[in-house]
């Protein structure tokens, strides 16, 4: 099945209709809190991150307070998060940079954000999109999987998929489409067992059609 531009537009319209009111599942009240939450979310569910930040942020919600806590103290706070040791090390280094170079504020450009330890392109895209309303498409495991299955954008790396999605999706929809794809991946197009029978895109999806043909 060849996924044409017209089919991609149909897919996006259905995704928008289904997930138009969705946003990030991470809980935060300040730009710094979102930055830390996104760093913690690598290989960790948003539900778990919200539990961790829910007990941490009431006491430690600024770069200065986390630096006072120190790496060992921070590790105790986030011990139930995957890769907690390396994340704590990166967060301490990021807090140091924020205080020394950015007056304790979260920078508002991808170029500056990726200079922070523990902040890759995906995290930077989430931050600029969510906080500063700059159009961006963050490609996490859900977005990567769904985009490839739908052939909305094909690629072997997150960057390849990001570039493909930027071509397929109108710029003013980039940030919203990021959430549509994430929620579709979480609720329907799951990694091990996609629920094709209840999917709004099943008649347009090449992966679903191939699976049906193989039955």
Short mmCIF file of N, CA and C in Angstrom, two decimals, residues 20-190:
data_model
loop_
_atom_site.label_atom_id
_atom_site.label_comp_id
_atom_site.label_asym_id
_atom_site.label_seq_id
_atom_site.Cartn_x
_atom_site.Cartn_y
_atom_site.Cartn_z
N UNK A 20 -7.77 15.78 19.97
CA UNK A 20 -7.58 17.23 19.86
C UNK A 20 -7.39 17.94 21.20
N UNK A 21 -7.86 17.38 22.28
CA UNK A 21 -7.75 18.06 23.58
C UNK A 21 -6.61 17.52 24.44
N UNK A 22 -5.75 16.70 23.87
CA UNK A 22 -4.68 16.09 24.67
C UNK A 22 -3.48 17.03 24.82
N UNK A 23 -2.76 16.82 25.89
CA UNK A 23 -1.52 17.56 26.13
C UNK A 23 -0.58 16.65 26.91
N UNK A 24 0.51 17.20 27.42
CA UNK A 24 1.45 16.36 28.15
C UNK A 24 0.82 15.77 29.40
N UNK A 25 1.21 14.55 29.72
CA UNK A 25 0.71 13.88 30.93
C UNK A 25 1.56 14.23 32.14
N UNK A 26 2.68 14.91 31.92
CA UNK A 26 3.56 15.29 33.03
C UNK A 26 2.96 16.46 33.81
N UNK A 27 3.10 16.39 35.13
CA UNK A 27 2.59 17.44 36.01
C UNK A 27 3.71 18.42 36.34
N UNK A 28 3.44 19.72 36.13
CA UNK A 28 4.45 20.75 36.43
C UNK A 28 3.75 22.09 36.61
N UNK A 29 4.43 23.02 37.27
CA UNK A 29 3.88 24.36 37.44
C UNK A 29 4.82 25.46 36.95
N UNK A 30 6.09 25.12 36.72
CA UNK A 30 7.07 26.10 36.24
C UNK A 30 7.88 25.50 35.10
N UNK A 31 8.53 26.34 34.29
CA UNK A 31 9.39 25.82 33.23
C UNK A 31 10.47 24.87 33.75
N UNK A 32 11.06 25.21 34.89
CA UNK A 32 12.11 24.36 35.45
C UNK A 32 11.55 22.99 35.83
N UNK A 33 10.37 22.96 36.41
CA UNK A 33 9.77 21.69 36.78
C UNK A 33 9.51 20.82 35.56
N UNK A 34 9.05 21.42 34.46
CA UNK A 34 8.83 20.62 33.25
C UNK A 34 10.15 20.07 32.72
N UNK A 35 11.18 20.89 32.71
CA UNK A 35 12.49 20.45 32.24
C UNK A 35 12.95 19.22 33.03
N UNK A 36 12.86 19.29 34.35
CA UNK A 36 13.29 18.17 35.19
C UNK A 36 12.42 16.95 34.96
N UNK A 37 11.12 17.16 34.83
CA UNK A 37 10.19 16.05 34.61
C UNK A 37 10.50 15.33 33.29
N UNK A 38 10.81 16.10 32.25
CA UNK A 38 11.11 15.48 30.95
C UNK A 38 12.43 14.73 31.01
N UNK A 39 13.42 15.26 31.71
CA UNK A 39 14.68 14.54 31.88
C UNK A 39 14.44 13.21 32.59
N UNK A 40 13.62 13.25 33.62
CA UNK A 40 13.32 12.03 34.38
C UNK A 40 12.52 11.02 33.56
N UNK A 41 11.78 11.49 32.56
CA UNK A 41 10.86 10.62 31.83
C UNK A 41 11.54 9.65 30.87
N UNK A 42 12.83 9.84 30.61
CA UNK A 42 13.55 8.92 29.73
C UNK A 42 13.52 7.51 30.32
N UNK A 43 12.99 6.56 29.55
CA UNK A 43 12.86 5.16 29.98
C UNK A 43 12.12 5.03 31.31
N UNK A 44 11.16 5.90 31.52
CA UNK A 44 10.35 5.87 32.74
C UNK A 44 8.96 6.39 32.37
N UNK A 45 7.92 5.78 32.90
CA UNK A 45 6.57 6.21 32.55
C UNK A 45 6.25 7.57 33.15
N UNK A 46 5.34 8.29 32.50
CA UNK A 46 4.91 9.58 33.03
C UNK A 46 4.22 9.43 34.38
N UNK A 47 3.53 8.31 34.56
CA UNK A 47 2.86 8.06 35.85
C UNK A 47 3.89 8.00 36.97
N UNK A 48 4.97 7.27 36.73
CA UNK A 48 6.04 7.16 37.73
C UNK A 48 6.71 8.51 37.96
N UNK A 49 6.98 9.24 36.89
CA UNK A 49 7.61 10.56 37.02
C UNK A 49 6.74 11.48 37.86
N UNK A 50 5.44 11.46 37.64
CA UNK A 50 4.54 12.33 38.41
C UNK A 50 4.53 11.96 39.89
N UNK A 51 4.69 10.70 40.20
CA UNK A 51 4.78 10.27 41.61
C UNK A 51 6.05 10.85 42.23
N UNK A 52 7.14 10.75 41.50
CA UNK A 52 8.44 11.23 42.00
C UNK A 52 8.43 12.75 42.17
N UNK A 53 7.99 13.46 41.13
CA UNK A 53 8.00 14.93 41.21
C UNK A 53 6.95 15.43 42.19
N UNK A 54 5.89 14.65 42.38
CA UNK A 54 4.85 15.05 43.32
C UNK A 54 5.36 15.13 44.75
N UNK A 55 6.33 14.30 45.09
CA UNK A 55 6.89 14.36 46.44
C UNK A 55 8.14 15.26 46.48
N UNK A 56 8.79 15.46 45.32
CA UNK A 56 10.03 16.23 45.30
C UNK A 56 9.81 17.73 45.11
N UNK A 57 8.94 18.11 44.17
CA UNK A 57 8.79 19.51 43.83
C UNK A 57 8.28 20.41 44.96
N UNK A 58 7.44 19.93 45.88
CA UNK A 58 7.02 20.82 46.96
C UNK A 58 8.20 21.35 47.79
N UNK A 59 9.30 20.60 47.84
CA UNK A 59 10.48 21.03 48.60
C UNK A 59 11.62 21.49 47.71
N UNK A 60 11.75 20.87 46.53
CA UNK A 60 12.91 21.14 45.67
C UNK A 60 12.42 21.44 44.25
N UNK A 61 12.13 22.71 44.00
CA UNK A 61 11.52 23.08 42.73
C UNK A 61 12.30 24.15 41.96
N UNK A 62 13.53 24.43 42.40
CA UNK A 62 14.37 25.40 41.70
C UNK A 62 15.77 24.82 41.55
N UNK A 63 16.57 25.33 40.60
CA UNK A 63 17.94 24.85 40.47
C UNK A 63 18.74 25.02 41.76
N UNK A 64 18.52 26.12 42.43
CA UNK A 64 19.28 26.40 43.66
C UNK A 64 18.96 25.37 44.75
N UNK A 65 17.69 25.04 44.91
CA UNK A 65 17.30 24.09 45.96
C UNK A 65 17.80 22.68 45.65
N UNK A 66 17.81 22.31 44.37
CA UNK A 66 18.31 20.99 44.02
C UNK A 66 19.83 20.93 44.21
N UNK A 67 20.52 22.03 43.94
CA UNK A 67 21.97 22.05 44.18
C UNK A 67 22.27 21.94 45.67
N UNK A 68 21.44 22.53 46.50
CA UNK A 68 21.61 22.39 47.96
C UNK A 68 21.40 20.94 48.38
N UNK A 69 20.52 20.25 47.70
CA UNK A 69 20.25 18.85 47.99
C UNK A 69 21.46 17.97 47.68
N UNK A 70 22.17 18.31 46.59
CA UNK A 70 23.36 17.54 46.19
C UNK A 70 22.99 16.27 45.46
N UNK A 71 23.98 15.67 44.81
CA UNK A 71 23.70 14.49 43.99
C UNK A 71 23.19 13.31 44.82
N UNK A 72 23.82 13.03 45.93
CA UNK A 72 23.40 11.88 46.74
C UNK A 72 21.98 12.10 47.28
N UNK A 73 21.69 13.32 47.69
CA UNK A 73 20.35 13.63 48.18
C UNK A 73 19.31 13.53 47.08
N UNK A 74 19.68 13.98 45.87
CA UNK A 74 18.77 13.89 44.73
C UNK A 74 18.53 12.43 44.36
N UNK A 75 19.57 11.62 44.41
CA UNK A 75 19.41 10.20 44.11
C UNK A 75 18.39 9.55 45.03
N UNK A 76 18.38 9.94 46.29
CA UNK A 76 17.40 9.39 47.23
C UNK A 76 15.98 9.81 46.84
N UNK A 77 15.86 11.01 46.30
CA UNK A 77 14.54 11.52 45.90
C UNK A 77 14.00 10.79 44.67
N UNK A 78 14.90 10.38 43.77
CA UNK A 78 14.45 9.81 42.49
C UNK A 78 14.85 8.35 42.34
N UNK A 79 15.13 7.68 43.42
CA UNK A 79 15.65 6.31 43.38
C UNK A 79 14.71 5.34 42.65
N UNK A 80 13.40 5.59 42.68
CA UNK A 80 12.46 4.69 42.02
C UNK A 80 12.25 5.04 40.55
N UNK A 81 13.14 5.86 40.01
CA UNK A 81 13.12 6.21 38.59
C UNK A 81 14.25 5.44 37.89
N UNK A 82 13.98 4.90 36.74
CA UNK A 82 15.03 4.19 36.02
C UNK A 82 16.23 5.07 35.73
N UNK A 83 17.42 4.49 35.80
CA UNK A 83 18.68 5.21 35.54
C UNK A 83 18.85 6.41 36.47
N UNK A 84 18.41 6.24 37.72
CA UNK A 84 18.39 7.38 38.64
C UNK A 84 19.77 7.97 38.90
N UNK A 85 20.81 7.14 38.89
CA UNK A 85 22.16 7.66 39.19
C UNK A 85 22.62 8.63 38.10
N UNK A 86 22.51 8.20 36.85
CA UNK A 86 22.97 9.07 35.75
C UNK A 86 22.06 10.30 35.61
N UNK A 87 20.77 10.12 35.87
CA UNK A 87 19.84 11.25 35.79
C UNK A 87 20.16 12.28 36.88
N UNK A 88 20.46 11.81 38.08
CA UNK A 88 20.80 12.73 39.16
C UNK A 88 22.07 13.51 38.81
N UNK A 89 23.05 12.82 38.27
CA UNK A 89 24.31 13.47 37.87
C UNK A 89 24.04 14.55 36.82
N UNK A 90 23.22 14.23 35.82
CA UNK A 90 22.90 15.19 34.77
C UNK A 90 22.08 16.37 35.29
N UNK A 91 21.14 16.09 36.17
CA UNK A 91 20.30 17.16 36.71
C UNK A 91 21.12 18.14 37.55
N UNK A 92 22.05 17.62 38.35
CA UNK A 92 22.93 18.49 39.13
C UNK A 92 23.77 19.36 38.19
N UNK A 93 24.30 18.75 37.13
CA UNK A 93 25.12 19.51 36.17
C UNK A 93 24.27 20.54 35.44
N UNK A 94 23.04 20.18 35.11
CA UNK A 94 22.14 21.12 34.45
C UNK A 94 21.79 22.29 35.36
N UNK A 95 21.52 22.00 36.62
CA UNK A 95 21.20 23.07 37.58
C UNK A 95 22.37 24.02 37.74
N UNK A 96 23.57 23.47 37.73
CA UNK A 96 24.78 24.30 37.83
C UNK A 96 24.87 25.24 36.63
N UNK A 97 24.66 24.70 35.43
CA UNK A 97 24.71 25.53 34.22
C UNK A 97 23.61 26.58 34.21
N UNK A 98 22.41 26.20 34.65
CA UNK A 98 21.31 27.17 34.67
C UNK A 98 21.64 28.34 35.59
N UNK A 99 22.23 28.04 36.74
CA UNK A 99 22.57 29.10 37.69
C UNK A 99 23.72 29.96 37.21
N UNK A 100 24.71 29.31 36.59
CA UNK A 100 25.92 30.03 36.20
C UNK A 100 25.79 30.77 34.88
N UNK A 101 24.98 30.25 33.96
CA UNK A 101 24.93 30.81 32.62
C UNK A 101 23.57 31.39 32.21
N UNK A 102 22.50 31.01 32.91
CA UNK A 102 21.16 31.43 32.48
C UNK A 102 20.34 32.09 33.60
N UNK A 103 21.01 32.57 34.62
CA UNK A 103 20.34 33.25 35.74
C UNK A 103 19.22 32.39 36.34
N UNK A 104 19.43 31.08 36.31
CA UNK A 104 18.45 30.17 36.90
C UNK A 104 17.22 29.93 36.06
N UNK A 105 17.21 30.48 34.82
CA UNK A 105 16.04 30.35 33.96
C UNK A 105 16.25 29.28 32.89
N UNK A 106 15.18 28.67 32.44
CA UNK A 106 15.25 27.67 31.38
C UNK A 106 15.36 28.40 30.04
N UNK A 107 16.40 28.11 29.25
CA UNK A 107 16.53 28.78 27.95
C UNK A 107 15.39 28.41 27.01
N UNK A 108 15.09 29.32 26.06
CA UNK A 108 13.91 29.14 25.22
C UNK A 108 14.24 28.74 23.78
N UNK A 109 15.42 28.18 23.56
CA UNK A 109 15.75 27.72 22.21
C UNK A 109 16.32 26.30 22.27
N UNK A 110 16.08 25.55 21.22
CA UNK A 110 16.59 24.18 21.15
C UNK A 110 18.11 24.19 21.22
N UNK A 111 18.72 25.15 20.54
CA UNK A 111 20.17 25.22 20.48
C UNK A 111 20.79 25.39 21.86
N UNK A 112 20.18 26.18 22.72
CA UNK A 112 20.69 26.37 24.07
C UNK A 112 20.32 25.21 24.99
N UNK A 113 19.14 24.69 24.83
CA UNK A 113 18.68 23.59 25.69
C UNK A 113 19.54 22.34 25.54
N UNK A 114 19.92 22.01 24.30
CA UNK A 114 20.70 20.77 24.11
C UNK A 114 22.12 20.88 24.67
N UNK A 115 22.52 22.07 25.08
CA UNK A 115 23.82 22.22 25.74
C UNK A 115 23.77 21.72 27.19
N UNK A 116 22.56 21.60 27.73
CA UNK A 116 22.40 21.16 29.12
C UNK A 116 22.59 19.66 29.24
N UNK A 117 23.33 19.20 30.24
CA UNK A 117 23.53 17.75 30.43
C UNK A 117 22.21 17.01 30.61
N UNK A 118 22.06 15.91 29.89
CA UNK A 118 20.83 15.12 30.01
C UNK A 118 19.71 15.60 29.13
N UNK A 119 19.95 16.66 28.36
CA UNK A 119 18.91 17.21 27.48
C UNK A 119 19.28 16.94 26.03
N UNK A 120 18.55 16.01 25.42
CA UNK A 120 18.74 15.72 24.01
C UNK A 120 17.73 16.48 23.18
N UNK A 121 17.69 16.16 21.91
CA UNK A 121 16.79 16.88 21.00
C UNK A 121 15.33 16.65 21.35
N UNK A 122 14.99 15.41 21.75
CA UNK A 122 13.59 15.13 22.10
C UNK A 122 13.15 15.99 23.28
N UNK A 123 13.96 16.02 24.33
CA UNK A 123 13.63 16.83 25.51
C UNK A 123 13.53 18.30 25.16
N UNK A 124 14.47 18.78 24.37
CA UNK A 124 14.46 20.20 23.97
C UNK A 124 13.20 20.53 23.18
N UNK A 125 12.80 19.64 22.28
CA UNK A 125 11.58 19.87 21.50
C UNK A 125 10.34 19.94 22.38
N UNK A 126 10.27 19.04 23.36
CA UNK A 126 9.14 19.05 24.29
C UNK A 126 9.08 20.38 25.03
N UNK A 127 10.22 20.83 25.53
CA UNK A 127 10.27 22.05 26.34
C UNK A 127 9.88 23.28 25.53
N UNK A 128 10.47 23.47 24.34
CA UNK A 128 10.16 24.68 23.56
C UNK A 128 8.71 24.65 23.08
N UNK A 129 8.22 23.46 22.78
CA UNK A 129 6.85 23.34 22.31
C UNK A 129 5.85 23.62 23.42
N UNK A 130 6.06 22.98 24.56
CA UNK A 130 5.11 23.07 25.66
C UNK A 130 5.17 24.43 26.37
N UNK A 131 6.37 24.94 26.57
CA UNK A 131 6.54 26.16 27.36
C UNK A 131 6.49 27.44 26.53
N UNK A 132 7.12 27.40 25.37
CA UNK A 132 7.32 28.64 24.62
C UNK A 132 6.52 28.67 23.32
N UNK A 133 5.70 27.64 23.11
CA UNK A 133 4.80 27.58 21.96
C UNK A 133 5.53 27.74 20.63
N UNK A 134 6.73 27.16 20.59
CA UNK A 134 7.50 27.12 19.36
C UNK A 134 7.19 25.79 18.67
N UNK A 135 6.74 25.81 17.41
CA UNK A 135 6.40 24.56 16.73
C UNK A 135 7.57 23.57 16.73
N UNK A 136 7.31 22.36 17.21
CA UNK A 136 8.34 21.33 17.28
C UNK A 136 7.68 19.97 17.39
N UNK A 137 8.37 18.94 16.92
CA UNK A 137 7.87 17.57 17.02
C UNK A 137 8.91 16.74 17.77
N UNK A 138 8.59 16.39 18.99
CA UNK A 138 9.48 15.55 19.79
C UNK A 138 9.18 14.09 19.46
N UNK A 139 10.21 13.34 19.09
CA UNK A 139 10.01 11.94 18.71
C UNK A 139 10.48 11.03 19.84
N UNK A 140 9.50 10.53 20.60
CA UNK A 140 9.81 9.53 21.62
C UNK A 140 9.49 8.15 21.05
N UNK A 141 9.50 7.11 21.88
CA UNK A 141 9.28 5.76 21.38
C UNK A 141 7.88 5.60 20.77
N UNK A 142 6.88 6.26 21.36
CA UNK A 142 5.52 6.16 20.83
C UNK A 142 5.42 6.82 19.45
N UNK A 143 5.92 8.04 19.34
CA UNK A 143 5.86 8.77 18.07
C UNK A 143 6.64 8.01 17.00
N UNK A 144 7.80 7.51 17.36
CA UNK A 144 8.65 6.77 16.41
C UNK A 144 7.91 5.54 15.89
N UNK A 145 7.30 4.79 16.79
CA UNK A 145 6.60 3.55 16.42
C UNK A 145 5.38 3.85 15.54
N UNK A 146 4.53 4.78 15.99
CA UNK A 146 3.29 5.08 15.27
C UNK A 146 3.58 5.67 13.90
N UNK A 147 4.52 6.59 13.82
CA UNK A 147 4.85 7.22 12.54
C UNK A 147 5.32 6.19 11.52
N UNK A 148 6.14 5.24 11.96
CA UNK A 148 6.63 4.20 11.06
C UNK A 148 5.54 3.22 10.67
N UNK A 149 4.70 2.83 11.62
CA UNK A 149 3.63 1.89 11.29
C UNK A 149 2.63 2.49 10.30
N UNK A 150 2.32 3.75 10.49
CA UNK A 150 1.39 4.43 9.58
C UNK A 150 2.05 4.83 8.27
N UNK A 151 3.39 4.81 8.26
CA UNK A 151 4.18 5.36 7.16
C UNK A 151 3.87 6.84 6.96
N UNK A 152 3.50 7.47 8.07
CA UNK A 152 3.34 8.92 8.07
C UNK A 152 4.70 9.56 7.89
N UNK A 153 5.70 8.92 8.49
CA UNK A 153 7.10 9.27 8.29
C UNK A 153 7.91 8.02 8.59
N UNK A 154 8.76 7.63 7.66
CA UNK A 154 9.57 6.43 7.86
C UNK A 154 11.01 6.82 8.17
N UNK A 155 11.63 6.09 9.08
CA UNK A 155 13.01 6.37 9.43
C UNK A 155 13.55 5.36 10.41
N UNK A 156 14.86 5.21 10.41
CA UNK A 156 15.52 4.29 11.34
C UNK A 156 16.00 4.98 12.60
N UNK A 157 15.96 6.31 12.59
CA UNK A 157 16.39 7.08 13.76
C UNK A 157 15.31 8.10 14.10
N UNK A 158 15.28 8.56 15.37
CA UNK A 158 14.31 9.61 15.73
C UNK A 158 14.43 10.86 14.87
N UNK A 159 15.66 11.24 14.53
CA UNK A 159 15.84 12.45 13.72
C UNK A 159 15.26 12.27 12.32
N UNK A 160 15.43 11.09 11.73
CA UNK A 160 14.86 10.84 10.41
C UNK A 160 13.33 10.93 10.45
N UNK A 161 12.75 10.35 11.51
CA UNK A 161 11.29 10.41 11.66
C UNK A 161 10.83 11.84 11.91
N UNK A 162 11.57 12.57 12.73
CA UNK A 162 11.22 13.97 12.99
C UNK A 162 11.19 14.77 11.70
N UNK A 163 12.20 14.61 10.87
CA UNK A 163 12.26 15.35 9.60
C UNK A 163 11.12 14.95 8.69
N UNK A 164 10.78 13.64 8.68
CA UNK A 164 9.68 13.18 7.86
C UNK A 164 8.34 13.73 8.31
N UNK A 165 8.14 13.79 9.62
CA UNK A 165 6.90 14.34 10.17
C UNK A 165 6.78 15.83 9.90
N UNK A 166 7.90 16.52 9.95
CA UNK A 166 7.89 17.97 9.67
C UNK A 166 7.46 18.25 8.23
N UNK A 167 7.75 17.31 7.33
CA UNK A 167 7.33 17.46 5.94
C UNK A 167 5.85 17.10 5.77
N UNK A 168 5.41 16.10 6.53
CA UNK A 168 4.05 15.58 6.36
C UNK A 168 2.99 16.42 7.07
N UNK A 169 3.39 17.13 8.11
CA UNK A 169 2.45 17.85 8.96
C UNK A 169 2.63 19.36 8.80
N UNK A 170 1.56 20.12 8.66
CA UNK A 170 1.69 21.59 8.59
C UNK A 170 2.38 22.12 9.84
N UNK A 171 3.23 23.12 9.67
CA UNK A 171 4.04 23.62 10.77
C UNK A 171 3.21 24.04 11.98
N UNK A 172 2.05 24.63 11.73
CA UNK A 172 1.24 25.10 12.85
C UNK A 172 0.57 23.96 13.63
N UNK A 173 0.73 22.72 13.12
CA UNK A 173 0.16 21.56 13.79
C UNK A 173 1.24 20.67 14.44
N UNK A 174 2.50 21.02 14.27
CA UNK A 174 3.59 20.16 14.76
C UNK A 174 3.44 19.81 16.24
N UNK A 175 3.28 20.81 17.07
CA UNK A 175 3.25 20.57 18.52
C UNK A 175 2.03 19.75 18.93
N UNK A 176 0.89 20.05 18.33
CA UNK A 176 -0.32 19.29 18.64
C UNK A 176 -0.20 17.85 18.15
N UNK A 177 0.33 17.67 16.94
CA UNK A 177 0.45 16.33 16.36
C UNK A 177 1.36 15.45 17.20
N UNK A 178 2.34 16.03 17.81
CA UNK A 178 3.21 15.29 18.74
C UNK A 178 2.37 14.60 19.82
N UNK A 179 1.42 15.33 20.38
CA UNK A 179 0.56 14.75 21.42
C UNK A 179 -0.41 13.73 20.84
N UNK A 180 -0.94 14.00 19.64
CA UNK A 180 -1.85 13.02 19.02
C UNK A 180 -1.16 11.67 18.86
N UNK A 181 0.06 11.70 18.35
CA UNK A 181 0.79 10.46 18.09
C UNK A 181 1.17 9.74 19.38
N UNK A 182 1.57 10.51 20.39
CA UNK A 182 1.91 9.89 21.68
C UNK A 182 0.70 9.18 22.27
N UNK A 183 -0.43 9.87 22.32
CA UNK A 183 -1.61 9.28 22.95
C UNK A 183 -2.15 8.11 22.12
N UNK A 184 -2.04 8.19 20.82
CA UNK A 184 -2.46 7.06 19.99
C UNK A 184 -1.57 5.84 20.26
N UNK A 185 -0.29 6.09 20.45
CA UNK A 185 0.63 5.00 20.76
C UNK A 185 0.38 4.39 22.13
N UNK A 186 -0.01 5.21 23.07
CA UNK A 186 -0.27 4.72 24.42
C UNK A 186 -1.60 3.95 24.51
N UNK A 187 -2.61 4.49 23.85
CA UNK A 187 -3.95 3.94 24.01
C UNK A 187 -4.29 2.82 23.02
N UNK A 188 -3.79 2.93 21.80
CA UNK A 188 -4.23 2.01 20.74
C UNK A 188 -3.07 1.29 20.05
N UNK A 189 -2.16 2.05 19.48
CA UNK A 189 -1.07 1.47 18.69
C UNK A 189 0.10 1.08 19.60
N UNK A 190 -0.19 0.11 20.47
CA UNK A 190 0.78 -0.29 21.49
C UNK A 190 1.92 -1.10 20.90
#
